[in-house]
PDB file of C-alpha atoms in Angstrom:
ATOM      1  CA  UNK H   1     144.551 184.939 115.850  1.00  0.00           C
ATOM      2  CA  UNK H   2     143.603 182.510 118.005  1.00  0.00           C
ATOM      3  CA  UNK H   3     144.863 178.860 119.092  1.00  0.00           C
ATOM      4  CA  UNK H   4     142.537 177.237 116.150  1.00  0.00           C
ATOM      5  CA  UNK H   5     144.541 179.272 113.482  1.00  0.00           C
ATOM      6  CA  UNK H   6     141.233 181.349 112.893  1.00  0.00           C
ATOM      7  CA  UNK H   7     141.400 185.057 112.298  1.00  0.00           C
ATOM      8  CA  UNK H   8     139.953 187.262 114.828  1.00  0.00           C
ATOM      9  CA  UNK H   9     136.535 187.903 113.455  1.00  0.00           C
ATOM     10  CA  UNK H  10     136.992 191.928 112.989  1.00  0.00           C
ATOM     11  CA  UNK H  11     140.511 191.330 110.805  1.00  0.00           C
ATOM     12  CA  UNK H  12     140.139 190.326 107.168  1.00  0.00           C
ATOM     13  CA  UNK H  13     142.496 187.639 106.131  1.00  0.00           C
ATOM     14  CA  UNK H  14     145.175 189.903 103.833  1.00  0.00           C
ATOM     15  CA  UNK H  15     145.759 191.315 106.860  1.00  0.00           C
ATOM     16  CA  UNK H  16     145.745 188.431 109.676  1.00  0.00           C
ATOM     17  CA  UNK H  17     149.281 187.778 111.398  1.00  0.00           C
ATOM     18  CA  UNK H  18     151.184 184.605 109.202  1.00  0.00           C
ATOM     19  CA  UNK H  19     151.828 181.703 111.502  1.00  0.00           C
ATOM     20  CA  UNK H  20     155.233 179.780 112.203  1.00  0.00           C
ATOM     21  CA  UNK H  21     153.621 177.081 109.496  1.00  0.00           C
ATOM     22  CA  UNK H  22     152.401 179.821 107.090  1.00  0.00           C
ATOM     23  CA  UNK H  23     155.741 181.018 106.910  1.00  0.00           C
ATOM     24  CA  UNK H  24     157.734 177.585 106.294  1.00  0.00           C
ATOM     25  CA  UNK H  25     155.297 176.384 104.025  1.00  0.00           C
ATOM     26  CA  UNK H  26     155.927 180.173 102.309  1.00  0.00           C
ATOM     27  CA  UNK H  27     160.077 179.263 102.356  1.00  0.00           C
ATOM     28  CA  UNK H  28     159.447 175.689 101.172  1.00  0.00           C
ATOM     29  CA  UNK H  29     157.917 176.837  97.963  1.00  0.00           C
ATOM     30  CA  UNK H  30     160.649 179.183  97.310  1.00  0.00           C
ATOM     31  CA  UNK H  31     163.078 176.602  97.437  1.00  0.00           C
ATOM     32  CA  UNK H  32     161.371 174.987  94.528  1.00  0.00           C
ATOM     33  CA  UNK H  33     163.417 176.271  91.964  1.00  0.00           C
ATOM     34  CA  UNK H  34     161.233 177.931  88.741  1.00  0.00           C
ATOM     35  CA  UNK H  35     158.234 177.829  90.747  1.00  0.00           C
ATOM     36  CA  UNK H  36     159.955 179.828  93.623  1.00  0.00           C
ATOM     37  CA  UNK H  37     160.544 182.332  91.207  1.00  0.00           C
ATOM     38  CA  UNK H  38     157.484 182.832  89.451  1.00  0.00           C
ATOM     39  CA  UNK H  39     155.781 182.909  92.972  1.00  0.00           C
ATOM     40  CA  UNK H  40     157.597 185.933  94.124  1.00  0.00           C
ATOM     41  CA  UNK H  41     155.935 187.807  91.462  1.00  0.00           C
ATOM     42  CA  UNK H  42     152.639 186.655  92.468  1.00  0.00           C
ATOM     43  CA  UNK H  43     152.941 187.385  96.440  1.00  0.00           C
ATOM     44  CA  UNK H  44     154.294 190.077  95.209  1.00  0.00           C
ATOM     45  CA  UNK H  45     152.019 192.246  92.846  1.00  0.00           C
ATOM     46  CA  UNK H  46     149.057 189.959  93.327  1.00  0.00           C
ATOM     47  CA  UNK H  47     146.165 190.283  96.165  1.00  0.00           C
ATOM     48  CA  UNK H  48     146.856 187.928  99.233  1.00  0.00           C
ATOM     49  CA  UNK H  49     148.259 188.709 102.491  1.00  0.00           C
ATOM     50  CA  UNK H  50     149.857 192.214 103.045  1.00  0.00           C
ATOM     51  CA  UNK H  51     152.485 190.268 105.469  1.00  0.00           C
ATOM     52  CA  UNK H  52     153.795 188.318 102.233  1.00  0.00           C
ATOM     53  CA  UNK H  53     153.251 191.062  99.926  1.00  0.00           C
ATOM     54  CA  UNK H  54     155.266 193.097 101.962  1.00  0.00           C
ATOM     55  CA  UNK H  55     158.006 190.606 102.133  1.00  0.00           C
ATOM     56  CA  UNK H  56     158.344 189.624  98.393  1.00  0.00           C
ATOM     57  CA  UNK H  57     158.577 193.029  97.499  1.00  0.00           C
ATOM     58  CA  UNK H  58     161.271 193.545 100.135  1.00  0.00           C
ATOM     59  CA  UNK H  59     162.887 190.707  98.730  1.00  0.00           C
ATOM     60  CA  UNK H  60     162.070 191.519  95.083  1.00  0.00           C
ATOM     61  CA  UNK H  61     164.178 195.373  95.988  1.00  0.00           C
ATOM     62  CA  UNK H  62     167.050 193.168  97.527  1.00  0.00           C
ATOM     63  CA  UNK H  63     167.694 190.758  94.646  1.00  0.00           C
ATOM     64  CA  UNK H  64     167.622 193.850  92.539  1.00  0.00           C
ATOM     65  CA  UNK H  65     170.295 195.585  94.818  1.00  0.00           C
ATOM     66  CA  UNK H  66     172.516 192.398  95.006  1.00  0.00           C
ATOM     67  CA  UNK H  67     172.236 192.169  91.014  1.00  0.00           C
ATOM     68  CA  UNK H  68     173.449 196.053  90.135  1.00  0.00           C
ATOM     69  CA  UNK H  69     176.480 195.246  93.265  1.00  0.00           C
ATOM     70  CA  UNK H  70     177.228 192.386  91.451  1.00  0.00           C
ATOM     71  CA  UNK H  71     177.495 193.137  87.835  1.00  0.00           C
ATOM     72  CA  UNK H  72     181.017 195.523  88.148  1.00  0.00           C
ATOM     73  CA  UNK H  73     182.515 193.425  90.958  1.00  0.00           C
ATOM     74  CA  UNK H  74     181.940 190.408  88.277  1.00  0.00           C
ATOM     75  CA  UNK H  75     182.955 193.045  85.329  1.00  0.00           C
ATOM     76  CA  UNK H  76     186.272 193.582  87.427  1.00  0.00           C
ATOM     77  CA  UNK H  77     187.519 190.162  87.780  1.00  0.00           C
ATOM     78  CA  UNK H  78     186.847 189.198  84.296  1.00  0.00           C
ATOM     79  CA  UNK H  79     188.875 191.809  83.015  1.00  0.00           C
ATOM     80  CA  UNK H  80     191.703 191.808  85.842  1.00  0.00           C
ATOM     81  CA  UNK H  81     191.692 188.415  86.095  1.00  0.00           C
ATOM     82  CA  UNK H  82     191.050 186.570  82.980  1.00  0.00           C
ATOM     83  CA  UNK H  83     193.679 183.690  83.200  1.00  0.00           C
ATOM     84  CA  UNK H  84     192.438 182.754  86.839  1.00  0.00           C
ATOM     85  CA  UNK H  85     188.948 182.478  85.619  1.00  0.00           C
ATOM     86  CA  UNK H  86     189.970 180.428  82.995  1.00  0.00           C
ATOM     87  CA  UNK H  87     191.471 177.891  85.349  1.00  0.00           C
ATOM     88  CA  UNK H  88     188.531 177.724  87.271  1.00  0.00           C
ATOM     89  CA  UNK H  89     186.401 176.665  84.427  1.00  0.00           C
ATOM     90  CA  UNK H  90     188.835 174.058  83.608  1.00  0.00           C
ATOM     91  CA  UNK H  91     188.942 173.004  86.876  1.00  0.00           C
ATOM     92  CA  UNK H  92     192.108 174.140  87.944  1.00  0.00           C
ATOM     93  CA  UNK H  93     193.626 173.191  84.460  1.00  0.00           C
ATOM     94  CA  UNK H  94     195.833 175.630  82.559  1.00  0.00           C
ATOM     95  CA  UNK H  95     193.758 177.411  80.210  1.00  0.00           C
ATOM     96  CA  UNK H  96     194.864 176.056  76.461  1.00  0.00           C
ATOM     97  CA  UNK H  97     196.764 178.843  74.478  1.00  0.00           C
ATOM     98  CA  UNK H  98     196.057 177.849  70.519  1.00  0.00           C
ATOM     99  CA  UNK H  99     199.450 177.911  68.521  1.00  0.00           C
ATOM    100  CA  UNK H 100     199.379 180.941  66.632  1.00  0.00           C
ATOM    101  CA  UNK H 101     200.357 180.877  62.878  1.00  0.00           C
ATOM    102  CA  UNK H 102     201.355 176.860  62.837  1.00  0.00           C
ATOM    103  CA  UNK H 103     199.449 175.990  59.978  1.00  0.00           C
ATOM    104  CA  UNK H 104     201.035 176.017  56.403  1.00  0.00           C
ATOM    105  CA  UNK H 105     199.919 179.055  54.391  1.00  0.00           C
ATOM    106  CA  UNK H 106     198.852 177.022  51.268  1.00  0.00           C
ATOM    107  CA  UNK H 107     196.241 174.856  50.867  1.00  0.00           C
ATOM    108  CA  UNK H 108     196.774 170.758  51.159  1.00  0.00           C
ATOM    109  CA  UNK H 109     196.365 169.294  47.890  1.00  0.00           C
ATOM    110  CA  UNK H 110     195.728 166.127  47.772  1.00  0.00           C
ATOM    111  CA  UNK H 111     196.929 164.995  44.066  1.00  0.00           C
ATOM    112  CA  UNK H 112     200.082 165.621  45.131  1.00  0.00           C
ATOM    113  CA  UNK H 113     200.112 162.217  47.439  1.00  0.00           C
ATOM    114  CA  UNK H 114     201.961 159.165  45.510  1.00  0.00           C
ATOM    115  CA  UNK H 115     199.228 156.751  43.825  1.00  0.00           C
ATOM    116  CA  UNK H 116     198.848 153.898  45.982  1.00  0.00           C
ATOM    117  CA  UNK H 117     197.942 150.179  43.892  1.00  0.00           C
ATOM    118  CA  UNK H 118     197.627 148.125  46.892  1.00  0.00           C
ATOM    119  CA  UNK H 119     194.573 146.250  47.526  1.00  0.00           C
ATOM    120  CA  UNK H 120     193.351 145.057  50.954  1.00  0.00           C
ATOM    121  CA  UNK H 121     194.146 141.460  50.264  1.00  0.00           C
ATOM    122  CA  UNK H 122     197.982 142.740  49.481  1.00  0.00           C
ATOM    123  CA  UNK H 123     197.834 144.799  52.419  1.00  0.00           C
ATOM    124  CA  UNK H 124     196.707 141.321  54.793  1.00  0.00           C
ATOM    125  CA  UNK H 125     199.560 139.825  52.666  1.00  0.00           C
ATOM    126  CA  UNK H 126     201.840 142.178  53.534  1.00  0.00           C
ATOM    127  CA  UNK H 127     200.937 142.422  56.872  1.00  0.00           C
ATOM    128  CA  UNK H 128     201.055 138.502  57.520  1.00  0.00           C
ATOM    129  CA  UNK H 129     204.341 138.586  55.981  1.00  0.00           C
ATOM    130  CA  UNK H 130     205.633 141.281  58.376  1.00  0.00           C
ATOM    131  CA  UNK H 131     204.301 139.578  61.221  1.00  0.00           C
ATOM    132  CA  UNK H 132     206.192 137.023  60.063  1.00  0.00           C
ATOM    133  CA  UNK H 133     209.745 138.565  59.584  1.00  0.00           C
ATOM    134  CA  UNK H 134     209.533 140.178  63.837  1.00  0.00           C
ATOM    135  CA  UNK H 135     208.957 136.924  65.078  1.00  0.00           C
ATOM    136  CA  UNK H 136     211.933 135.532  63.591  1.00  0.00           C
ATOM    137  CA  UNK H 137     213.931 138.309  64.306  1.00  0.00           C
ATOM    138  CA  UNK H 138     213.251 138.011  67.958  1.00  0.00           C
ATOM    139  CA  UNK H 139     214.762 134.345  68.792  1.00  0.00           C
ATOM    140  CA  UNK H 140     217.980 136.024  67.328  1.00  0.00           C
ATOM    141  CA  UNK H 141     218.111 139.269  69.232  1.00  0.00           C
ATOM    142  CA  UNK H 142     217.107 137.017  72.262  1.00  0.00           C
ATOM    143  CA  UNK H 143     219.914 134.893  72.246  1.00  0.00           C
ATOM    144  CA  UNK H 144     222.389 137.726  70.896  1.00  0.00           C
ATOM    145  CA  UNK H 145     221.364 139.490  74.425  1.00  0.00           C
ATOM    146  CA  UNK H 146     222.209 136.573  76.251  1.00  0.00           C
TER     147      UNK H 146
END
């Protein structure tokens, strides 16, 4: 290649050296997250440069190494340590331990509640009246303190 980023006339252009630019614009497009992806499969099995071809398959081969390394080592700390991956997904919160055989073996029935005849204007009324019995109380416990 030449300084105006032609190929040499005798090299076809799958096979033409990539530039500095070719290349970041290449890396900028895998950063893209799903599209990244799906374009490693293209530069990878399609037709295009040999340089990128090359390297996606490279890189295809090395995600699939890193994935088989990574599947036991992440198999082995679930299973040796369970309770410290538990705190990490709580954020550093103890893992909650449900209370084991708490509930009441039968079933709650709920005839067996007293009948209530109260409407809500007796409950206000009761309420008011309440209300009403504290606040006198308090003068006396006030000056019982004193």
């Amino acid at each position: 290649m030449d300084q105006n980023n032609t190929p040499h006339p005798n090299v076809s252009n799958d096979t033409a050296v990539m530039t500095v630019k070719d290349w970041i614009i290449t890396f900028l497009i895998l950063a893209i997250p799903i599209v990244g992806l799906v374009m490693i499969f293209v530069w990878a099995f399609g037709d295009g440069n040999k340089n990128r071809k090359h390297f996606m398959q490279a890189y295809l081969w090395l995600m699939l190494v890193c994935f088989i390394i990574m599947i036991p080592l992440v198999f082995f700390v679930m299973t040796r340590f369970p309770a410290a991956v538990m705190q990490q997904q709580n954020f550093g919160q103890p893992a909650y331990e449900a209370p084991m055989n708490n509930m009441p073996s039968e079933k709650f029935d709920t005839n067996s509640l007293p009948e209530q005849e109260t409407s809500a204007d007796d409950m206000s009324e009761q309420e008011n009246e309440a209300a009403s019995e504290v606040s006198e109380e308090v003068p006396e416990n006030a000056e019982a303190a004193q």
